[in-house]
mmCIF file of C-alpha atoms and ligand atoms in Angstrom:
data_model
loop_
_atom_site.group_PDB
_atom_site.id
_atom_site.type_symbol
_atom_site.label_atom_id
_atom_site.label_comp_id
_atom_site.label_asym_id
_atom_site.label_seq_id
_atom_site.Cartn_x
_atom_site.Cartn_y
_atom_site.Cartn_z
ATOM 1 C CA MET A 1 -24.228 -11.741 -0.247
ATOM 2 C CA LYS A 2 -23.163 -7.938 0.590
ATOM 3 C CA PRO A 3 -25.866 -5.336 -0.303
ATOM 4 C CA SER A 4 -24.567 -3.061 -2.725
ATOM 5 C CA THR A 5 -23.288 0.299 -1.165
ATOM 6 C CA ALA A 6 -23.365 1.951 -4.480
ATOM 7 C CA LEU A 7 -24.641 5.634 -4.758
ATOM 8 C CA PRO A 8 -26.791 5.668 -7.877
ATOM 9 C CA LEU A 9 -25.145 6.553 -11.017
ATOM 10 C CA PRO A 10 -27.005 9.059 -13.358
ATOM 11 C CA PRO A 11 -28.911 7.539 -15.881
ATOM 12 C CA GLN A 12 -26.470 6.515 -18.352
ATOM 13 C CA PRO A 13 -26.450 3.906 -21.451
ATOM 14 C CA ALA A 14 -24.630 0.475 -20.691
ATOM 15 C CA ILE A 15 -21.296 1.873 -22.473
ATOM 16 C CA LEU A 16 -19.560 5.243 -22.305
ATOM 17 C CA ILE A 17 -16.323 5.542 -23.775
ATOM 18 C CA ASP A 18 -13.994 8.690 -23.460
ATOM 19 C CA SER A 19 -11.186 9.109 -25.443
ATOM 20 C CA HIS A 20 -8.354 11.375 -24.475
ATOM 21 C CA LEU A 21 -5.473 10.389 -27.306
ATOM 22 C CA ASP A 22 -5.738 11.427 -31.043
ATOM 23 C CA ALA A 23 -3.493 14.818 -31.477
ATOM 24 C CA ALA A 24 -1.920 14.771 -27.681
ATOM 25 C CA GLN A 25 -1.065 10.984 -28.210
ATOM 26 C CA GLU A 26 0.820 11.648 -31.726
ATOM 27 C CA ARG A 27 2.754 14.686 -29.743
ATOM 28 C CA SER A 28 3.812 12.388 -26.788
ATOM 29 C CA LEU A 29 5.188 9.698 -29.226
ATOM 30 C CA ALA A 30 6.783 12.235 -31.399
ATOM 31 C CA ASP A 31 8.179 13.879 -28.119
ATOM 32 C CA ASP A 32 9.526 10.618 -26.851
ATOM 33 C CA VAL A 33 11.088 9.521 -30.105
ATOM 34 C CA LEU A 34 13.116 12.869 -30.083
ATOM 35 C CA ASP A 35 13.938 12.542 -27.091
ATOM 36 C CA GLY A 36 14.716 9.151 -26.760
ATOM 37 C CA LEU A 37 16.235 8.207 -30.192
ATOM 38 C CA THR A 38 18.745 11.471 -29.536
ATOM 39 C CA ARG A 39 20.228 10.098 -26.210
ATOM 40 C CA PRO A 40 23.649 8.456 -26.257
ATOM 41 C CA PHE A 41 21.939 5.484 -25.094
ATOM 42 C CA LYS A 42 18.609 5.333 -27.120
ATOM 43 C CA GLU A 43 15.659 4.413 -25.532
ATOM 44 C CA LEU A 44 11.626 4.523 -25.835
ATOM 45 C CA PRO A 45 8.842 3.674 -23.442
ATOM 46 C CA PRO A 46 6.795 0.719 -23.693
ATOM 47 C CA LYS A 47 3.698 2.426 -24.073
ATOM 48 C CA HIS A 48 4.450 2.654 -27.765
ATOM 49 C CA PHE A 49 4.371 -1.163 -28.505
ATOM 50 C CA TYR A 50 0.661 -1.223 -28.335
ATOM 51 C CA ASP A 51 -1.232 -0.249 -31.493
ATOM 52 C CA ALA A 52 -3.808 -2.983 -32.436
ATOM 53 C CA ARG A 53 -0.957 -5.610 -33.652
ATOM 54 C CA GLY A 54 1.492 -4.789 -30.615
ATOM 55 C CA ALA A 55 -1.860 -5.490 -28.281
ATOM 56 C CA GLU A 56 -2.501 -8.771 -30.295
ATOM 57 C CA LEU A 57 1.075 -9.921 -30.089
ATOM 58 C CA PHE A 58 0.932 -9.182 -26.450
ATOM 59 C CA ASP A 59 -2.260 -11.548 -26.210
ATOM 60 C CA ARG A 60 -0.307 -14.282 -27.710
ATOM 61 C CA ILE A 61 2.624 -13.766 -25.324
ATOM 62 C CA CYS A 62 0.285 -14.428 -22.415
ATOM 63 C CA ASP A 63 -0.172 -17.921 -23.687
ATOM 64 C CA LEU A 64 3.318 -18.731 -24.189
ATOM 65 C CA PRO A 65 4.921 -21.828 -22.513
ATOM 66 C CA GLU A 66 7.691 -19.381 -21.225
ATOM 67 C CA TYR A 67 5.356 -16.502 -20.383
ATOM 68 C CA TYR A 68 4.401 -17.692 -16.757
ATOM 69 C CA PRO A 69 3.330 -14.326 -15.125
ATOM 70 C CA THR A 70 0.048 -14.279 -16.721
ATOM 71 C CA ARG A 71 -0.939 -18.160 -15.457
ATOM 72 C CA ALA A 72 0.990 -17.249 -12.083
ATOM 73 C CA GLU A 73 -1.632 -13.926 -11.469
ATOM 74 C CA ARG A 74 -4.553 -15.674 -12.893
ATOM 75 C CA SER A 75 -4.064 -18.683 -10.352
ATOM 76 C CA ILE A 76 -3.737 -15.973 -7.566
ATOM 77 C CA LEU A 77 -7.231 -14.459 -8.573
ATOM 78 C CA GLU A 78 -8.556 -17.575 -8.625
ATOM 79 C CA GLN A 79 -7.779 -18.360 -5.575
ATOM 80 C CA SER A 80 -8.405 -14.893 -3.735
ATOM 81 C CA ALA A 81 -11.053 -13.179 -5.756
ATOM 82 C CA THR A 82 -13.920 -14.317 -3.308
ATOM 83 C CA GLU A 83 -11.788 -12.851 -0.433
ATOM 84 C CA LEU A 84 -10.591 -9.690 -2.638
ATOM 85 C CA ALA A 85 -14.881 -9.076 -2.682
ATOM 86 C CA GLU A 86 -15.326 -9.387 0.586
ATOM 87 C CA ILE A 87 -12.694 -7.424 2.036
ATOM 88 C CA THR A 88 -13.333 -4.683 -0.835
ATOM 89 C CA GLY A 89 -17.188 -4.484 -0.794
ATOM 90 C CA ALA A 90 -16.174 -2.793 -4.235
ATOM 91 C CA VAL A 91 -19.200 -1.606 -6.405
ATOM 92 C CA GLU A 92 -16.462 -0.834 -9.318
ATOM 93 C CA LEU A 93 -13.448 -1.836 -10.526
ATOM 94 C CA VAL A 94 -11.482 0.699 -12.307
ATOM 95 C CA GLU A 95 -8.301 -1.156 -14.236
ATOM 96 C CA LEU A 96 -5.265 0.600 -15.634
ATOM 97 C CA GLY A 97 -3.772 -0.943 -18.647
ATOM 98 C CA SER A 98 -6.688 -3.114 -18.856
ATOM 99 C CA GLY A 99 -5.695 -4.686 -22.281
ATOM 100 C CA THR A 100 -8.481 -7.633 -23.178
ATOM 101 C CA ALA A 101 -9.392 -7.732 -19.363
ATOM 102 C CA ALA A 102 -8.871 -11.530 -19.767
ATOM 103 C CA LYS A 103 -7.771 -11.975 -16.093
ATOM 104 C CA THR A 104 -10.224 -9.157 -14.824
ATOM 105 C CA ARG A 105 -13.149 -11.615 -15.527
ATOM 106 C CA VAL A 106 -12.189 -13.768 -12.234
ATOM 107 C CA LEU A 107 -12.810 -10.448 -10.138
ATOM 108 C CA LEU A 108 -15.520 -9.386 -11.589
ATOM 109 C CA ASP A 109 -17.460 -12.728 -11.321
ATOM 110 C CA ALA A 110 -16.593 -12.188 -7.494
ATOM 111 C CA LEU A 111 -17.825 -9.075 -7.266
ATOM 112 C CA GLN A 112 -21.142 -10.057 -9.061
ATOM 113 C CA ALA A 113 -21.550 -13.171 -6.799
ATOM 114 C CA ALA A 114 -20.962 -10.898 -3.747
ATOM 115 C CA GLY A 115 -23.870 -8.663 -5.350
ATOM 116 C CA THR A 116 -21.702 -5.417 -5.207
ATOM 117 C CA LEU A 117 -20.861 -4.850 -8.872
ATOM 118 C CA VAL A 118 -22.052 -1.840 -10.686
ATOM 119 C CA ARG A 119 -19.210 -0.530 -12.686
ATOM 120 C CA TYR A 120 -16.287 -1.415 -14.897
ATOM 121 C CA ILE A 121 -13.988 1.540 -15.894
ATOM 122 C CA PRO A 122 -11.065 0.088 -18.136
ATOM 123 C CA VAL A 123 -8.197 2.636 -18.864
ATOM 124 C CA ASP A 124 -5.753 1.682 -21.862
ATOM 125 C CA VAL A 125 -3.793 3.353 -24.597
ATOM 126 C CA THR A 126 -5.279 0.985 -27.049
ATOM 127 C CA GLU A 127 -8.822 2.151 -28.541
ATOM 128 C CA SER A 128 -9.688 -1.246 -30.008
ATOM 129 C CA MET A 129 -8.757 -2.870 -26.752
ATOM 130 C CA VAL A 130 -11.072 -0.500 -24.814
ATOM 131 C CA ARG A 131 -13.969 -0.587 -27.062
ATOM 132 C CA ASP A 132 -14.039 -4.420 -27.641
ATOM 133 C CA CYS A 133 -13.744 -5.278 -23.745
ATOM 134 C CA ALA A 134 -16.652 -2.852 -23.027
ATOM 135 C CA ALA A 135 -18.740 -4.617 -25.713
ATOM 136 C CA GLU A 136 -17.865 -8.056 -24.498
ATOM 137 C CA LEU A 137 -18.123 -7.298 -21.124
ATOM 138 C CA THR A 138 -21.838 -5.833 -21.264
ATOM 139 C CA SER A 139 -22.847 -8.733 -23.023
ATOM 140 C CA GLU A 140 -21.171 -11.316 -20.592
ATOM 141 C CA TYR A 141 -22.456 -9.058 -17.465
ATOM 142 C CA PRO A 142 -25.797 -7.926 -17.854
ATOM 143 C CA GLY A 143 -26.718 -4.872 -16.123
ATOM 144 C CA LEU A 144 -22.983 -4.073 -15.851
ATOM 145 C CA ARG A 145 -22.250 -0.552 -16.870
ATOM 146 C CA VAL A 146 -18.690 -0.114 -18.718
ATOM 147 C CA HIS A 147 -17.416 3.369 -18.673
ATOM 148 C CA GLY A 148 -13.819 2.964 -20.744
ATOM 149 C CA VAL A 149 -11.417 5.691 -20.694
ATOM 150 C CA ILE A 150 -9.077 5.623 -23.524
ATOM 151 C CA GLY A 151 -5.844 7.703 -22.511
ATOM 152 C CA ASP A 152 -2.394 7.578 -21.167
ATOM 153 C CA PHE A 153 -2.321 6.362 -16.998
ATOM 154 C CA GLU A 154 0.619 9.038 -17.005
ATOM 155 C CA ARG A 155 -1.414 11.684 -18.154
ATOM 156 C CA HIS A 156 -5.128 11.273 -17.995
ATOM 157 C CA LEU A 157 -5.954 9.715 -14.463
ATOM 158 C CA HIS A 158 -8.038 12.710 -13.797
ATOM 159 C CA HIS A 159 -10.237 11.590 -16.480
ATOM 160 C CA ILE A 160 -11.480 8.814 -14.471
ATOM 161 C CA PRO A 161 -14.851 9.438 -13.646
ATOM 162 C CA PRO A 162 -15.840 10.030 -9.993
ATOM 163 C CA SER A 163 -16.550 6.924 -7.842
ATOM 164 C CA SER A 164 -19.945 5.946 -7.105
ATOM 165 C CA GLY A 165 -18.965 3.492 -3.949
ATOM 166 C CA PRO A 166 -15.930 1.471 -2.544
ATOM 167 C CA ARG A 167 -13.671 0.919 -5.630
ATOM 168 C CA ILE A 168 -10.545 -1.295 -6.456
ATOM 169 C CA VAL A 169 -8.024 0.023 -8.669
ATOM 170 C CA ALA A 170 -6.424 -3.010 -10.332
ATOM 171 C CA PHE A 171 -2.843 -2.223 -12.055
ATOM 172 C CA LEU A 172 -2.413 -6.009 -13.092
ATOM 173 C CA GLY A 173 0.197 -7.766 -15.422
ATOM 174 C CA GLY A 174 3.370 -6.411 -13.748
ATOM 175 C CA THR A 175 2.957 -3.235 -15.677
ATOM 176 C CA ILE A 176 4.108 -0.875 -13.181
ATOM 177 C CA GLY A 177 7.379 -2.824 -13.203
ATOM 178 C CA ASN A 178 7.893 -0.911 -16.403
ATOM 179 C CA PHE A 179 8.882 2.238 -14.626
ATOM 180 C CA PRO A 180 12.507 2.918 -13.509
ATOM 181 C CA PRO A 181 12.189 3.205 -9.574
ATOM 182 C CA GLY A 182 11.916 7.393 -9.662
ATOM 183 C CA SER A 183 9.216 7.109 -12.075
ATOM 184 C CA ARG A 184 7.442 3.865 -10.343
ATOM 185 C CA ARG A 185 6.845 5.965 -7.011
ATOM 186 C CA ARG A 186 5.659 9.188 -8.946
ATOM 187 C CA VAL A 187 3.468 6.864 -10.666
ATOM 188 C CA LEU A 188 2.073 4.875 -7.798
ATOM 189 C CA ARG A 189 1.719 8.436 -5.667
ATOM 190 C CA GLU A 190 -0.494 9.429 -8.816
ATOM 191 C CA ILE A 191 -2.486 6.473 -8.643
ATOM 192 C CA ALA A 192 -2.883 6.556 -4.997
ATOM 193 C CA ARG A 193 -4.683 10.331 -5.264
ATOM 194 C CA LEU A 194 -7.356 7.863 -7.140
ATOM 195 C CA LEU A 195 -8.166 6.268 -3.516
ATOM 196 C CA LYS A 196 -10.144 7.599 -1.007
ATOM 197 C CA PRO A 197 -10.705 5.917 2.321
ATOM 198 C CA GLY A 198 -12.171 2.732 1.647
ATOM 199 C CA ASP A 199 -10.777 1.922 -1.935
ATOM 200 C CA HIS A 200 -8.301 -0.469 -2.242
ATOM 201 C CA LEU A 201 -5.315 -0.784 -5.006
ATOM 202 C CA LEU A 202 -4.618 -4.541 -6.467
ATOM 203 C CA MET A 203 -1.491 -4.680 -7.922
ATOM 204 C CA GLY A 204 0.267 -7.432 -9.952
ATOM 205 C CA THR A 205 4.059 -7.483 -9.927
ATOM 206 C CA ASP A 206 6.454 -10.428 -10.902
ATOM 207 C CA LEU A 207 8.984 -11.531 -8.243
ATOM 208 C CA VAL A 208 12.971 -11.910 -8.120
ATOM 209 C CA LYS A 209 13.808 -15.289 -9.234
ATOM 210 C CA ASP A 210 15.990 -17.608 -11.532
ATOM 211 C CA PRO A 211 17.411 -15.355 -14.435
ATOM 212 C CA ASP A 212 17.215 -18.139 -16.664
ATOM 213 C CA VAL A 213 13.331 -18.389 -16.186
ATOM 214 C CA LEU A 214 13.178 -14.705 -16.228
ATOM 215 C CA GLU A 215 14.960 -14.456 -19.552
ATOM 216 C CA ALA A 216 12.937 -17.216 -21.263
ATOM 217 C CA ALA A 217 9.768 -15.424 -20.630
ATOM 218 C CA TYR A 218 10.936 -12.605 -22.545
ATOM 219 C CA ASP A 219 12.793 -14.514 -25.468
ATOM 220 C CA ASP A 220 10.435 -17.117 -26.406
ATOM 221 C CA ALA A 221 11.226 -20.053 -28.852
ATOM 222 C CA GLN A 222 8.430 -19.267 -31.291
ATOM 223 C CA GLY A 223 9.788 -15.523 -31.615
ATOM 224 C CA VAL A 224 6.699 -13.823 -30.623
ATOM 225 C CA THR A 225 8.175 -11.533 -27.954
ATOM 226 C CA ALA A 226 10.881 -10.612 -30.776
ATOM 227 C CA GLU A 227 8.054 -9.480 -32.949
ATOM 228 C CA PHE A 228 6.334 -7.556 -30.616
ATOM 229 C CA ASN A 229 9.754 -5.879 -29.612
ATOM 230 C CA ARG A 230 10.041 -4.865 -33.348
ATOM 231 C CA ASN A 231 6.282 -3.834 -33.421
ATOM 232 C CA VAL A 232 7.330 -0.587 -32.106
ATOM 233 C CA LEU A 233 9.556 0.315 -35.341
ATOM 234 C CA HIS A 234 6.375 -0.780 -37.496
ATOM 235 C CA VAL A 235 4.390 2.220 -35.256
ATOM 236 C CA LEU A 236 7.284 4.784 -35.640
ATOM 237 C CA ASN A 237 6.945 4.098 -39.612
ATOM 238 C CA ARG A 238 3.307 4.335 -39.524
ATOM 239 C CA GLU A 239 2.505 7.322 -37.125
ATOM 240 C CA LEU A 240 5.695 9.305 -37.519
ATOM 241 C CA GLN A 241 6.695 8.171 -41.298
ATOM 242 C CA ALA A 242 10.183 6.891 -40.330
ATOM 243 C CA ASN A 243 11.816 4.513 -42.434
ATOM 244 C CA PHE A 244 13.161 1.596 -40.380
ATOM 245 C CA ASP A 245 13.644 -1.947 -41.635
ATOM 246 C CA PRO A 246 12.550 -3.952 -38.612
ATOM 247 C CA GLU A 247 14.246 -6.819 -39.652
ATOM 248 C CA ASP A 248 17.694 -4.977 -39.320
ATOM 249 C CA PHE A 249 17.633 -5.428 -35.836
ATOM 250 C CA ASP A 250 17.806 -8.390 -33.550
ATOM 251 C CA HIS A 251 15.715 -8.835 -30.412
ATOM 252 C CA VAL A 252 17.691 -8.979 -27.121
ATOM 253 C CA ALA A 253 16.036 -9.751 -23.624
ATOM 254 C CA LEU A 254 18.620 -9.862 -20.472
ATOM 255 C CA PHE A 255 18.096 -10.053 -17.033
ATOM 256 C CA ASP A 256 20.194 -6.850 -15.301
ATOM 257 C CA ARG A 257 21.253 -8.694 -11.957
ATOM 258 C CA GLU A 258 22.294 -5.493 -10.157
ATOM 259 C CA ASN A 259 19.126 -3.345 -11.080
ATOM 260 C CA GLU A 260 16.812 -7.029 -10.704
ATOM 261 C CA TRP A 261 14.888 -5.728 -14.156
ATOM 262 C CA ILE A 262 14.481 -7.365 -17.364
ATOM 263 C CA GLU A 263 15.640 -5.170 -20.204
ATOM 264 C CA MET A 264 14.368 -5.724 -23.949
ATOM 265 C CA ARG A 265 16.573 -4.183 -26.678
ATOM 266 C CA LEU A 266 16.623 -4.024 -30.249
ATOM 267 C CA ARG A 267 20.322 -4.316 -31.453
ATOM 268 C CA ALA A 268 21.162 -3.230 -34.923
ATOM 269 C CA ARG A 269 22.695 -5.895 -36.943
ATOM 270 C CA ARG A 270 24.351 -3.510 -39.244
ATOM 271 C CA GLU A 271 25.026 0.265 -39.296
ATOM 272 C CA ILE A 272 21.803 1.875 -39.963
ATOM 273 C CA HIS A 273 20.744 5.320 -41.087
ATOM 274 C CA SER A 274 17.259 5.936 -40.663
ATOM 275 C CA HIS A 275 14.930 9.306 -41.050
ATOM 276 C CA VAL A 276 11.921 10.069 -39.075
ATOM 277 C CA GLY A 277 9.879 12.122 -41.808
ATOM 278 C CA ASP A 278 7.467 13.754 -39.508
ATOM 279 C CA LEU A 279 10.240 14.927 -37.051
ATOM 280 C CA ASP A 280 12.861 15.348 -39.865
ATOM 281 C CA LEU A 281 15.178 13.648 -37.399
ATOM 282 C CA ALA A 282 17.978 11.437 -38.846
ATOM 283 C CA VAL A 283 18.781 8.511 -36.786
ATOM 284 C CA HIS A 284 22.256 6.691 -36.973
ATOM 285 C CA PHE A 285 22.911 3.120 -35.389
ATOM 286 C CA ARG A 286 26.292 1.848 -35.385
ATOM 287 C CA GLU A 287 26.333 -1.991 -35.899
ATOM 288 C CA GLY A 288 25.540 -3.995 -32.499
ATOM 289 C CA GLU A 289 24.225 -0.450 -30.969
ATOM 290 C CA GLU A 290 20.863 -1.128 -29.128
ATOM 291 C CA LEU A 291 17.930 0.728 -28.514
ATOM 292 C CA ARG A 292 16.272 0.028 -24.945
ATOM 293 C CA THR A 293 12.393 -0.662 -25.522
ATOM 294 C CA GLU A 294 11.136 -1.964 -22.306
ATOM 295 C CA ILE A 295 12.322 -2.651 -18.584
ATOM 296 C CA SER A 296 10.422 -5.086 -16.711
ATOM 297 C CA ALA A 297 11.183 -4.731 -12.669
ATOM 298 C CA LYS A 298 11.218 -7.786 -10.597
ATOM 299 C CA PHE A 299 10.177 -7.258 -6.802
ATOM 300 C CA THR A 300 11.022 -8.576 -3.393
ATOM 301 C CA PRO A 301 8.256 -8.106 -0.783
ATOM 302 C CA ALA A 302 11.036 -5.227 0.672
ATOM 303 C CA ARG A 303 11.066 -3.305 -2.604
ATOM 304 C CA LEU A 304 7.197 -3.237 -2.918
ATOM 305 C CA GLU A 305 6.673 -2.520 0.643
ATOM 306 C CA GLY A 306 9.054 0.435 0.169
ATOM 307 C CA ASP A 307 7.326 1.495 -3.120
ATOM 308 C CA LEU A 308 3.808 1.375 -1.597
ATOM 309 C CA ALA A 309 4.767 3.222 1.648
ATOM 310 C CA SER A 310 6.257 5.994 -0.195
ATOM 311 C CA ALA A 311 2.881 6.505 -1.792
ATOM 312 C CA ASP A 312 1.364 6.376 1.470
ATOM 313 C CA LEU A 313 -0.038 2.692 0.911
ATOM 314 C CA GLU A 314 -0.363 0.474 3.422
ATOM 315 C CA LEU A 315 -0.362 -3.507 2.671
ATOM 316 C CA VAL A 316 -3.571 -5.492 3.429
ATOM 317 C CA ARG A 317 -2.890 -8.932 1.826
ATOM 318 C CA TRP A 318 0.304 -10.177 0.113
ATOM 319 C CA LEU A 319 -0.699 -13.186 -2.267
ATOM 320 C CA THR A 320 1.400 -15.166 -4.080
ATOM 321 C CA ASP A 321 0.877 -18.527 -6.567
ATOM 322 C CA ALA A 322 2.014 -21.666 -5.417
ATOM 323 C CA ASP A 323 5.098 -21.645 -6.868
ATOM 324 C CA GLY A 324 5.776 -18.516 -5.427
ATOM 325 C CA GLN A 325 6.348 -16.663 -8.924
ATOM 326 C CA PHE A 326 4.093 -13.683 -9.021
ATOM 327 C CA ALA A 327 2.536 -11.388 -6.255
ATOM 328 C CA LEU A 328 -0.625 -9.839 -6.168
ATOM 329 C CA THR A 329 -0.816 -7.084 -3.029
ATOM 330 C CA LEU A 330 -3.977 -5.302 -2.081
ATOM 331 C CA SER A 331 -3.290 -1.945 -0.502
ATOM 332 C CA ARG A 332 -5.186 1.005 0.971
ATOM 333 C CA PRO A 333 -4.524 4.576 1.925
ATOM 334 C CA THR A 334 -2.847 4.665 4.957
ATOM 335 C CA ALA A 335 -4.933 7.324 6.200
ATOM 336 C CA SER A 336 -8.030 5.104 5.934
ATOM 337 C CA LEU A 337 -6.515 3.008 8.954
HETATM 338 C C1 LIG B 1 1.804 -5.704 -19.757
HETATM 339 S S1 LIG B 1 0.371 -5.221 -20.643
HETATM 340 C C2 LIG B 1 -1.038 -5.807 -19.517
HETATM 341 C C3 LIG B 1 -2.188 -6.337 -19.896
HETATM 342 C C4 LIG B 1 -3.303 -6.901 -18.873
HETATM 343 N N1 LIG B 1 -3.670 -5.667 -17.622
HETATM 344 C C5 LIG B 1 -2.780 -8.015 -18.467
HETATM 345 O O1 LIG B 1 -2.717 -7.990 -17.190
HETATM 346 O O2 LIG B 1 -2.722 -8.926 -19.127
HETATM 347 C C6 LIG B 1 0.375 -3.801 -20.756
HETATM 348 C C7 LIG B 1 -1.318 -2.948 -20.987
HETATM 349 O O3 LIG B 1 -1.125 -1.510 -20.500
HETATM 350 C C8 LIG B 1 -1.337 -0.665 -21.513
HETATM 351 N N2 LIG B 1 -0.855 0.584 -21.145
HETATM 352 C C9 LIG B 1 0.986 0.368 -21.275
HETATM 353 N N3 LIG B 1 1.258 1.578 -21.272
HETATM 354 C C10 LIG B 1 0.072 2.344 -20.777
HETATM 355 C C11 LIG B 1 -0.240 3.733 -20.366
HETATM 356 N N4 LIG B 1 0.835 4.640 -20.328
HETATM 357 N N5 LIG B 1 -1.536 4.605 -20.535
HETATM 358 C C12 LIG B 1 -2.421 3.492 -20.517
HETATM 359 N N6 LIG B 1 -2.519 2.070 -20.966
HETATM 360 C C13 LIG B 1 -1.224 1.473 -21.225
HETATM 361 C C14 LIG B 1 -1.012 -1.423 -22.833
HETATM 362 O O4 LIG B 1 -2.028 -1.193 -23.963
HETATM 363 C C15 LIG B 1 -1.596 -2.861 -22.386
HETATM 364 O O5 LIG B 1 -2.999 -3.440 -22.313
#
């Protein structure tokens, strides 16, 4: 067991939660809708799927037989968490897009067993997720402090509290793949700025594979992913007084072989004239017209190393599951070598 190298944290309750959403978040949704629904090829960023219902639907997706990424990533964590704890000596874990932190517990267990774990800092746009997981984890891990940050990891990274010792920043679930290549590198650079010498980034990425396997993972037989996809229209109806009928749209998931990413789209079943009340915006869909709601990039080792290098990060460990479906990479700032 490693002794803890944590600096003493100032006295604080077991749970602290900061919220950086509210009016600003509504503005971001409004801006994204105004921008994305007036383009020649309509598009919305995937972060708007995740209201409480969207987060619950995503949780159900994680248990679907077709959705292998969650199981694969969990198996890598189970196999490697002890080694990760040993290499990093982390006293705290910051998790971006933490959701229910289901897999995170594997890592927390290993850090606790190593005797270093002091604090967990979940960062997510879904308020209920951050609050629920803070309550659950402080009861599951006596003595653990949780400092939850309800916010957008594209805009609020500067609100993450200063570190109290070696830190792992975890970005699991393949969420980095939701960004197209240019933005992906920008986001990675911003995340890398959170890392001091001695800190590590632990990132999950889905790997390029048989397109049939990939497409099935985003178009399950029970239709849960279709509901998740349509949920963004429920969000627009509720948050911006829009009048979409989600049932007017088919769920589409396809693998773009050239870009090596999955696209989720909503395809209009008929011609639609809708209105977004709060923006006084008329939105027209031709029959068959599509709205792109998510990309999920798939990685090769070369793609990943290129992205990490562009953020001045160097690979420390490249870990995959037994079937080579998913990768977990541990990297650190090049300057710390
Ligand atoms: C694909 S899920 C992954 C959840 C979990 N990390 C896992 O591995 O199962 C993406 C998570 O990131 C959150 N999220 C998406 N975009 C976000 C953003 N821009 N800022 C903060 N959280 C975001 C969602 O609310 C959701 O919990």
